JSON list of C-alpha atoms in Angstrom, two decimals:
[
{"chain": "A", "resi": 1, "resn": "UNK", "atom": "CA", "xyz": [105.24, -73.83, 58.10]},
{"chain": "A", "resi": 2, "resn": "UNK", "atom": "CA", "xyz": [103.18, -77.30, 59.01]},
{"chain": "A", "resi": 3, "resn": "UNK", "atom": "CA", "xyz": [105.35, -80.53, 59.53]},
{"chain": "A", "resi": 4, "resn": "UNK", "atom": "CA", "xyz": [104.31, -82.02, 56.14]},
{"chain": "A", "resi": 5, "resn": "UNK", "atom": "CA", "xyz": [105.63, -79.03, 54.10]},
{"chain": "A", "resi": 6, "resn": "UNK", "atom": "CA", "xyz": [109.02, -79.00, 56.30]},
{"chain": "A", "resi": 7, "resn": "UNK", "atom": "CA", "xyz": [109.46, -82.97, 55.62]},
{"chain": "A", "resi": 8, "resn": "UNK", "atom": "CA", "xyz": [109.10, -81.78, 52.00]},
{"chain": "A", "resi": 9, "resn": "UNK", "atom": "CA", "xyz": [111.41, -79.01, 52.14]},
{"chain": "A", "resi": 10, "resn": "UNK", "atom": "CA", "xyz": [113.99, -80.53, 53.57]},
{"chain": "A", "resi": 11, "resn": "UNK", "atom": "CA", "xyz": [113.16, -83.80, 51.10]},
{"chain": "A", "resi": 12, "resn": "UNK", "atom": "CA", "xyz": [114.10, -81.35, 48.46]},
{"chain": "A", "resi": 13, "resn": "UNK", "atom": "CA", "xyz": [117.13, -80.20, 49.80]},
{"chain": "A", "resi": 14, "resn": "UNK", "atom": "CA", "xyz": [118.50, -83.13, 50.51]},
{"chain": "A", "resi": 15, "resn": "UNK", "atom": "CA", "xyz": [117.67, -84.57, 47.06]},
{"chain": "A", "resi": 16, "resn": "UNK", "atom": "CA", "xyz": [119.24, -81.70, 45.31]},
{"chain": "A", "resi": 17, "resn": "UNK", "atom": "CA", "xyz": [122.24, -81.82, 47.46]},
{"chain": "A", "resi": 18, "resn": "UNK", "atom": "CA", "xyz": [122.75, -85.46, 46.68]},
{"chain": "A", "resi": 19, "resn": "UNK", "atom": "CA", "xyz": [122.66, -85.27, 43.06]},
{"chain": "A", "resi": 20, "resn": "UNK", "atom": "CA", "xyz": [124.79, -82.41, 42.86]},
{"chain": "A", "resi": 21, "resn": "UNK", "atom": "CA", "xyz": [127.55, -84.44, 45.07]},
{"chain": "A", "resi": 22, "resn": "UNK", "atom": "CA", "xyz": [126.84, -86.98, 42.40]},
{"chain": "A", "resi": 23, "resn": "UNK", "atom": "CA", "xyz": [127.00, -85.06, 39.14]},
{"chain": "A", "resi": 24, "resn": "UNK", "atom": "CA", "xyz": [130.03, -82.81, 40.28]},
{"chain": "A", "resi": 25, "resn": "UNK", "atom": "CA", "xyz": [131.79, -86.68, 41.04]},
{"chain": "A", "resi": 26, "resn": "UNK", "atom": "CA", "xyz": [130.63, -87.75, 38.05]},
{"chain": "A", "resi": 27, "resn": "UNK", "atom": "CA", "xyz": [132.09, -84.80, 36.11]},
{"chain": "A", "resi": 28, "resn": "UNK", "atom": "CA", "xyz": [135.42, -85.26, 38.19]},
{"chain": "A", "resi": 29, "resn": "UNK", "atom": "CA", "xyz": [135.60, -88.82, 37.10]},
{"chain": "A", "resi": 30, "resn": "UNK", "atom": "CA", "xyz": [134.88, -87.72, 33.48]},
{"chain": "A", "resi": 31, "resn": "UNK", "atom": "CA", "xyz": [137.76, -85.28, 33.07]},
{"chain": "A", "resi": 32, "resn": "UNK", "atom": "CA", "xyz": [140.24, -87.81, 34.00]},
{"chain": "A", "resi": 33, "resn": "UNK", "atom": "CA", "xyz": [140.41, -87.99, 37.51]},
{"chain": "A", "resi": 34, "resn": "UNK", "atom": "CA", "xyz": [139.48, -92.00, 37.68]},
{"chain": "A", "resi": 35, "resn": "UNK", "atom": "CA", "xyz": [139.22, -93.29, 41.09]},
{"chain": "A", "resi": 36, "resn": "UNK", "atom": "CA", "xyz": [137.84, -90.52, 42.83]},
{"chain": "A", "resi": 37, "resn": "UNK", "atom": "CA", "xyz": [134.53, -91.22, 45.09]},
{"chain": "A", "resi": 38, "resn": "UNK", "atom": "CA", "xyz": [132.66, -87.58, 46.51]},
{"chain": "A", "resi": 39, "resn": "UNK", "atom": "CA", "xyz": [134.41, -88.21, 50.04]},
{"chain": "A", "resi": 40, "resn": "UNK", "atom": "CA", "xyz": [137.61, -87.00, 48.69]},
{"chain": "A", "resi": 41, "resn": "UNK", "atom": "CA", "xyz": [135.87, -83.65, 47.54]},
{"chain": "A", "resi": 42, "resn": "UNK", "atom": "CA", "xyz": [134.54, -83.29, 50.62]},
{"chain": "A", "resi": 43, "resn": "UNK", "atom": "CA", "xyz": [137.90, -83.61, 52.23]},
{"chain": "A", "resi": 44, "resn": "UNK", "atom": "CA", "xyz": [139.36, -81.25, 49.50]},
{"chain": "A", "resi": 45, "resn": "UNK", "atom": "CA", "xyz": [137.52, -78.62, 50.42]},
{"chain": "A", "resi": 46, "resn": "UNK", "atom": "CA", "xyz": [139.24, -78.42, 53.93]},
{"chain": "A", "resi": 47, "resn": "UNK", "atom": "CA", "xyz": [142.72, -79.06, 52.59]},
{"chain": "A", "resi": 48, "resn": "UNK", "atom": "CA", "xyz": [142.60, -76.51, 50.26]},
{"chain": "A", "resi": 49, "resn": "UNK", "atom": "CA", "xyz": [143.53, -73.52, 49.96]},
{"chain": "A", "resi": 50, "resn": "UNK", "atom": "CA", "xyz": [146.42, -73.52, 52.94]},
{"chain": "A", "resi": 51, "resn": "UNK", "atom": "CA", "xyz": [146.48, -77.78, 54.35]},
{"chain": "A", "resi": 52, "resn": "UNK", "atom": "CA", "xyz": [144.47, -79.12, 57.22]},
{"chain": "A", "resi": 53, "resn": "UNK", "atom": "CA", "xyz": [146.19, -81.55, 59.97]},
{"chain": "A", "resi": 54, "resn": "UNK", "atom": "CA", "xyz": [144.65, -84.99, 60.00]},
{"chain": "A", "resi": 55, "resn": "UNK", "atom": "CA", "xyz": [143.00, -84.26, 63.55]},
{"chain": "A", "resi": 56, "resn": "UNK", "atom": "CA", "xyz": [141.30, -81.04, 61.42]},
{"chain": "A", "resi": 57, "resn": "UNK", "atom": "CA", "xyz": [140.15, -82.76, 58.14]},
{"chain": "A", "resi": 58, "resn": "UNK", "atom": "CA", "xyz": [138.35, -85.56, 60.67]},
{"chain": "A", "resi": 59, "resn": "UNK", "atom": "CA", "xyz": [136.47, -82.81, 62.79]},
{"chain": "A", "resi": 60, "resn": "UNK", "atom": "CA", "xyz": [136.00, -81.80, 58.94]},
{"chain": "A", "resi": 61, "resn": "UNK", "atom": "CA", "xyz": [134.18, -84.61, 57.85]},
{"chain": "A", "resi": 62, "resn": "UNK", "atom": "CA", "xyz": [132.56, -85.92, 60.86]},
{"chain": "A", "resi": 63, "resn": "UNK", "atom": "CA", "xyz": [134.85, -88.77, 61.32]},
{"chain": "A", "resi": 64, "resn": "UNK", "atom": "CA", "xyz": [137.40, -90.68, 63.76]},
{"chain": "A", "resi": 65, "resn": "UNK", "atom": "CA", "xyz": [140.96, -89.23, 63.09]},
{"chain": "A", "resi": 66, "resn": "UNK", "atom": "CA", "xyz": [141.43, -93.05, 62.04]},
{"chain": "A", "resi": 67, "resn": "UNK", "atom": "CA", "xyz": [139.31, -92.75, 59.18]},
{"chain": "A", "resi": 68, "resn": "UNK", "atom": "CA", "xyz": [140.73, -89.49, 58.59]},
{"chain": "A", "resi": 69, "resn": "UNK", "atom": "CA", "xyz": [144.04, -90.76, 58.75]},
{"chain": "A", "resi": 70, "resn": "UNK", "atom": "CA", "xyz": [142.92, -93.68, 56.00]},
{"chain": "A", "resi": 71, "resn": "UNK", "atom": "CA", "xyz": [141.50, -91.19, 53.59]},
{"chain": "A", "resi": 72, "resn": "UNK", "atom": "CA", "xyz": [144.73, -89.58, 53.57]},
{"chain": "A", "resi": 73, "resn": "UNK", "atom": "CA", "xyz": [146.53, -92.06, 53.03]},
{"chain": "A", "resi": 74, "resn": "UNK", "atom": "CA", "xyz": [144.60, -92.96, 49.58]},
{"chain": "A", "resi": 75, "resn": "UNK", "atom": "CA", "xyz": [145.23, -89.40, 48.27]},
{"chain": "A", "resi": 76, "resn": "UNK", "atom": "CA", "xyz": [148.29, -89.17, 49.12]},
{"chain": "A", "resi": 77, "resn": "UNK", "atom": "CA", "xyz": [149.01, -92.74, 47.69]},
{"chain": "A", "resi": 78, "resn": "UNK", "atom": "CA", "xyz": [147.21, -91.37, 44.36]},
{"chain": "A", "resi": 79, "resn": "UNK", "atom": "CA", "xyz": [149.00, -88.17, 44.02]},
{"chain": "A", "resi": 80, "resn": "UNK", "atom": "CA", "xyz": [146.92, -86.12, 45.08]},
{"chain": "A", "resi": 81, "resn": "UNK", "atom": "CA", "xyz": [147.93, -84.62, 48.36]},
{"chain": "A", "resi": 82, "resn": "UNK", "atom": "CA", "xyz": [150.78, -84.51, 50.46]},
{"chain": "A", "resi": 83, "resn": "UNK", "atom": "CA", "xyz": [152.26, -84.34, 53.89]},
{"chain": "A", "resi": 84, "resn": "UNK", "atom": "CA", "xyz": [154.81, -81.85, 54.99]},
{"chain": "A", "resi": 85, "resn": "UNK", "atom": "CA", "xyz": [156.02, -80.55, 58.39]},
{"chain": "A", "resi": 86, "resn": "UNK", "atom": "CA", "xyz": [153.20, -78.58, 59.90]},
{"chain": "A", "resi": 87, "resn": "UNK", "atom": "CA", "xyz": [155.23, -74.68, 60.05]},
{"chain": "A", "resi": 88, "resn": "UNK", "atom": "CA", "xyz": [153.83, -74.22, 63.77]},
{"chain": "A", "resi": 89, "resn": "UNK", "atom": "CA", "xyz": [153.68, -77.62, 65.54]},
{"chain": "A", "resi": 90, "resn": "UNK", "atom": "CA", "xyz": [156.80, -79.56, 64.97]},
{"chain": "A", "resi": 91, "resn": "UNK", "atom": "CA", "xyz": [154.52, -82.87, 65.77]},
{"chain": "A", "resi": 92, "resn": "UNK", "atom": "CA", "xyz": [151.54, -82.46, 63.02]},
{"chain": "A", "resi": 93, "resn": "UNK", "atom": "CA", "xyz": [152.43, -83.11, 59.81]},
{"chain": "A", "resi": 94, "resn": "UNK", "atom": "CA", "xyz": [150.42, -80.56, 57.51]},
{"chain": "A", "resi": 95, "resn": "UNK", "atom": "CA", "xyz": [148.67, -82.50, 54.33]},
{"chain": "A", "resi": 96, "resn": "UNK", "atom": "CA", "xyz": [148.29, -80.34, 51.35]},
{"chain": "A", "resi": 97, "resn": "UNK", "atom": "CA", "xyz": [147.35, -80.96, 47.98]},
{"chain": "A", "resi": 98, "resn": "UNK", "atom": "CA", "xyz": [149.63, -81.18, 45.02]},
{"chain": "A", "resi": 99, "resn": "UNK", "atom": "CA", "xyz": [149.12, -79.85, 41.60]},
{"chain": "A", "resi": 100, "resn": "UNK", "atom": "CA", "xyz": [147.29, -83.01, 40.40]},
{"chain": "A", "resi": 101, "resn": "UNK", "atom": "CA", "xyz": [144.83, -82.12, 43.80]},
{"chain": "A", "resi": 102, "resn": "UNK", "atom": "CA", "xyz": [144.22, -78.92, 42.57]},
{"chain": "A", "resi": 103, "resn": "UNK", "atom": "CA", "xyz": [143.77, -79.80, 39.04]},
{"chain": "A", "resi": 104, "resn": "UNK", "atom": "CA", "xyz": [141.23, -82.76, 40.56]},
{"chain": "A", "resi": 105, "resn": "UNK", "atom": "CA", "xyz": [139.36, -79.76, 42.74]},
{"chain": "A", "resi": 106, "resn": "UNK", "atom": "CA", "xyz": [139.15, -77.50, 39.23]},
{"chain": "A", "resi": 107, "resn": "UNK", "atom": "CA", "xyz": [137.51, -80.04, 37.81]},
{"chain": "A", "resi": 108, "resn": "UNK", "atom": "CA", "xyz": [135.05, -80.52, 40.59]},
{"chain": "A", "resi": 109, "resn": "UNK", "atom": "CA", "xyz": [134.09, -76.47, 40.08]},
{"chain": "A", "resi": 110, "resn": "UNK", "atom": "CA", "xyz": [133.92, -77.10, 35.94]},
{"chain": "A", "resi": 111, "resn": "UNK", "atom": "CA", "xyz": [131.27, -79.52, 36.99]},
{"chain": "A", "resi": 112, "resn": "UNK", "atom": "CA", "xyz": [129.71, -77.86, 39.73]},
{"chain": "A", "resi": 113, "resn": "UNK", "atom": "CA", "xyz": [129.36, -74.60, 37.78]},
{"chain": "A", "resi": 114, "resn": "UNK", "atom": "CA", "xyz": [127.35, -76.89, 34.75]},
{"chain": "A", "resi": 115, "resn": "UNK", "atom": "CA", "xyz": [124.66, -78.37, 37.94]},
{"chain": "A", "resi": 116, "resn": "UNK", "atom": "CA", "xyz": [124.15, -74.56, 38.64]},
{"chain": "A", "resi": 117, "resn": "UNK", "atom": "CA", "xyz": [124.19, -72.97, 34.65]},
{"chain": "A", "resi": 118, "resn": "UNK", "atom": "CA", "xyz": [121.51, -75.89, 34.39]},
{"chain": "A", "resi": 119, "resn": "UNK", "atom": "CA", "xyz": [119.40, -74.37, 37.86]},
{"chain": "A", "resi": 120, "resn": "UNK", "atom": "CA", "xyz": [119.90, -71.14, 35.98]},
{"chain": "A", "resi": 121, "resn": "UNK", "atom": "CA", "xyz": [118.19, -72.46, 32.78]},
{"chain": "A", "resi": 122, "resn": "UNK", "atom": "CA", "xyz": [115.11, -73.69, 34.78]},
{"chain": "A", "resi": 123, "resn": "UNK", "atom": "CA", "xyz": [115.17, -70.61, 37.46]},
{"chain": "A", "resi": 124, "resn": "UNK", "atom": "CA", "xyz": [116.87, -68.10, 36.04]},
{"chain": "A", "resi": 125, "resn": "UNK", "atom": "CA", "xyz": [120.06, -66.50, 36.90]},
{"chain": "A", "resi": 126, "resn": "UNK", "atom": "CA", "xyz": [118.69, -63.54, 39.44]},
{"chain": "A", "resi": 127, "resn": "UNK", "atom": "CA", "xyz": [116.94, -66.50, 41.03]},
{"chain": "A", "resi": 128, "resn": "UNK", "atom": "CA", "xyz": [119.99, -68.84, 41.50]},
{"chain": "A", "resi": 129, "resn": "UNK", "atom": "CA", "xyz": [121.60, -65.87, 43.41]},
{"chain": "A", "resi": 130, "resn": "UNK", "atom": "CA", "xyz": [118.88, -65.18, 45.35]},
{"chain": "A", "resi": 131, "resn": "UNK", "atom": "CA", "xyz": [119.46, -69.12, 46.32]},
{"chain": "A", "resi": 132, "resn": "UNK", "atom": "CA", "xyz": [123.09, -69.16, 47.08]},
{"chain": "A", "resi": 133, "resn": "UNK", "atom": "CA", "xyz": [122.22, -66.08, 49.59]},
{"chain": "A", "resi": 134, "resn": "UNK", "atom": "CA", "xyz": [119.81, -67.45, 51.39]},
{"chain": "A", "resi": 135, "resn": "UNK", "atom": "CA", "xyz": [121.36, -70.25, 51.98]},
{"chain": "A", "resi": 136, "resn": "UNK", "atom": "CA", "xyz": [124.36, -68.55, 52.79]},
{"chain": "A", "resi": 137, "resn": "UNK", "atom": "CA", "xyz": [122.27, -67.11, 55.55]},
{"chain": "A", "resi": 138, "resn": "UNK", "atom": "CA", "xyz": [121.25, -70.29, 56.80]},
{"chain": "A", "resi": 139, "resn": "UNK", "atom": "CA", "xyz": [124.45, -71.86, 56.86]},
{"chain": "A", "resi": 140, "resn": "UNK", "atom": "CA", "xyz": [127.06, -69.89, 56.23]},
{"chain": "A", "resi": 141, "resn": "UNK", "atom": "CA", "xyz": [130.02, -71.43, 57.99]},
{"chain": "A", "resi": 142, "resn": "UNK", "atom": "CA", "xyz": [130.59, -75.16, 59.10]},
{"chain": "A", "resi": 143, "resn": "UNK", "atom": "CA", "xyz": [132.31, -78.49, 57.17]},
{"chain": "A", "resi": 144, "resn": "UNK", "atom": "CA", "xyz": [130.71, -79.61, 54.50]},
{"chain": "A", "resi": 145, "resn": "UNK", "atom": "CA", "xyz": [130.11, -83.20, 55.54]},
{"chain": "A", "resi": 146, "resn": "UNK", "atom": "CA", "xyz": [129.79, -86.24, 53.49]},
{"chain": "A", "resi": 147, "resn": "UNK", "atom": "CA", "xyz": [126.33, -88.28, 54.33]},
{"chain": "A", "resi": 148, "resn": "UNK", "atom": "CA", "xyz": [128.06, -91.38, 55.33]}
]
């Protein structure tokens, strides 16, 4: 693959990744969940399904454990998350989402899953999964990381 058609591939990527972290907010915001900005997604996806320390969430999102520490503070502050004793180490404190955090990340697949049954309309369906693998296969593990 020449440079020029690797700057474009990963132009595409990038594009599509950043209006999909748009529409999915955008979709959040719609159903109800005012407030919300993508970096709190981003941090959902760690918390859920079993809690994340703050120290985790920040290696998470690519942040200081400050900034980490400020973002939970917000969600907890809105309801969305909250902190309990950690069950192993009696000095973390283990943040978790509530029921209004899980309703919020519910909302963030309805809206995801209308992005892809609109990729699906334009690809097809066999060729959206064909997608998700082979990405899967180029990334399959790691934070998914707001681009600050």
């Amino acid at each position: 693959m020449h440079n020029s058609e690797a700057m474009a591939l990963s132009a595409a990527l990038l594009a599509v990744a950043g209006e999909l972290t748009q529409r999915i907010n955008e979709g959040v915001v719609a159903r109800g969940f005012e407030g919300m900005r993508p970096a709190h997604g981003f941090a959902f996806t760690r918390l859920a399904p079993d809690g994340a320390t703050v120290t985790e969430l920040a290696a998470h999102l690519g942040v200081t454990k400050q900034a980490a520490s400020q973002l939970v503070d917000e969600v907890v502050r809105k309801g969305y998350a909250e902190r309990r004793p950690h069950p192993v180490d009696a000095r973390a404190r283990l943040v978790v989402l509530t029921e209004r955090g899980w309703a919020c990340t519910r909302a963030a697949e309805a809206a995801a899953a209308e992005v892809v049954r609109e990729w699906a309309d334009v690809l097809g369906e066999g060729e959206v999964r064909a997608l998700r693998e082979q990405l899967g296969r180029i990334a399959p593990y790691g934070p998914i990381r707001p681009a600050w």
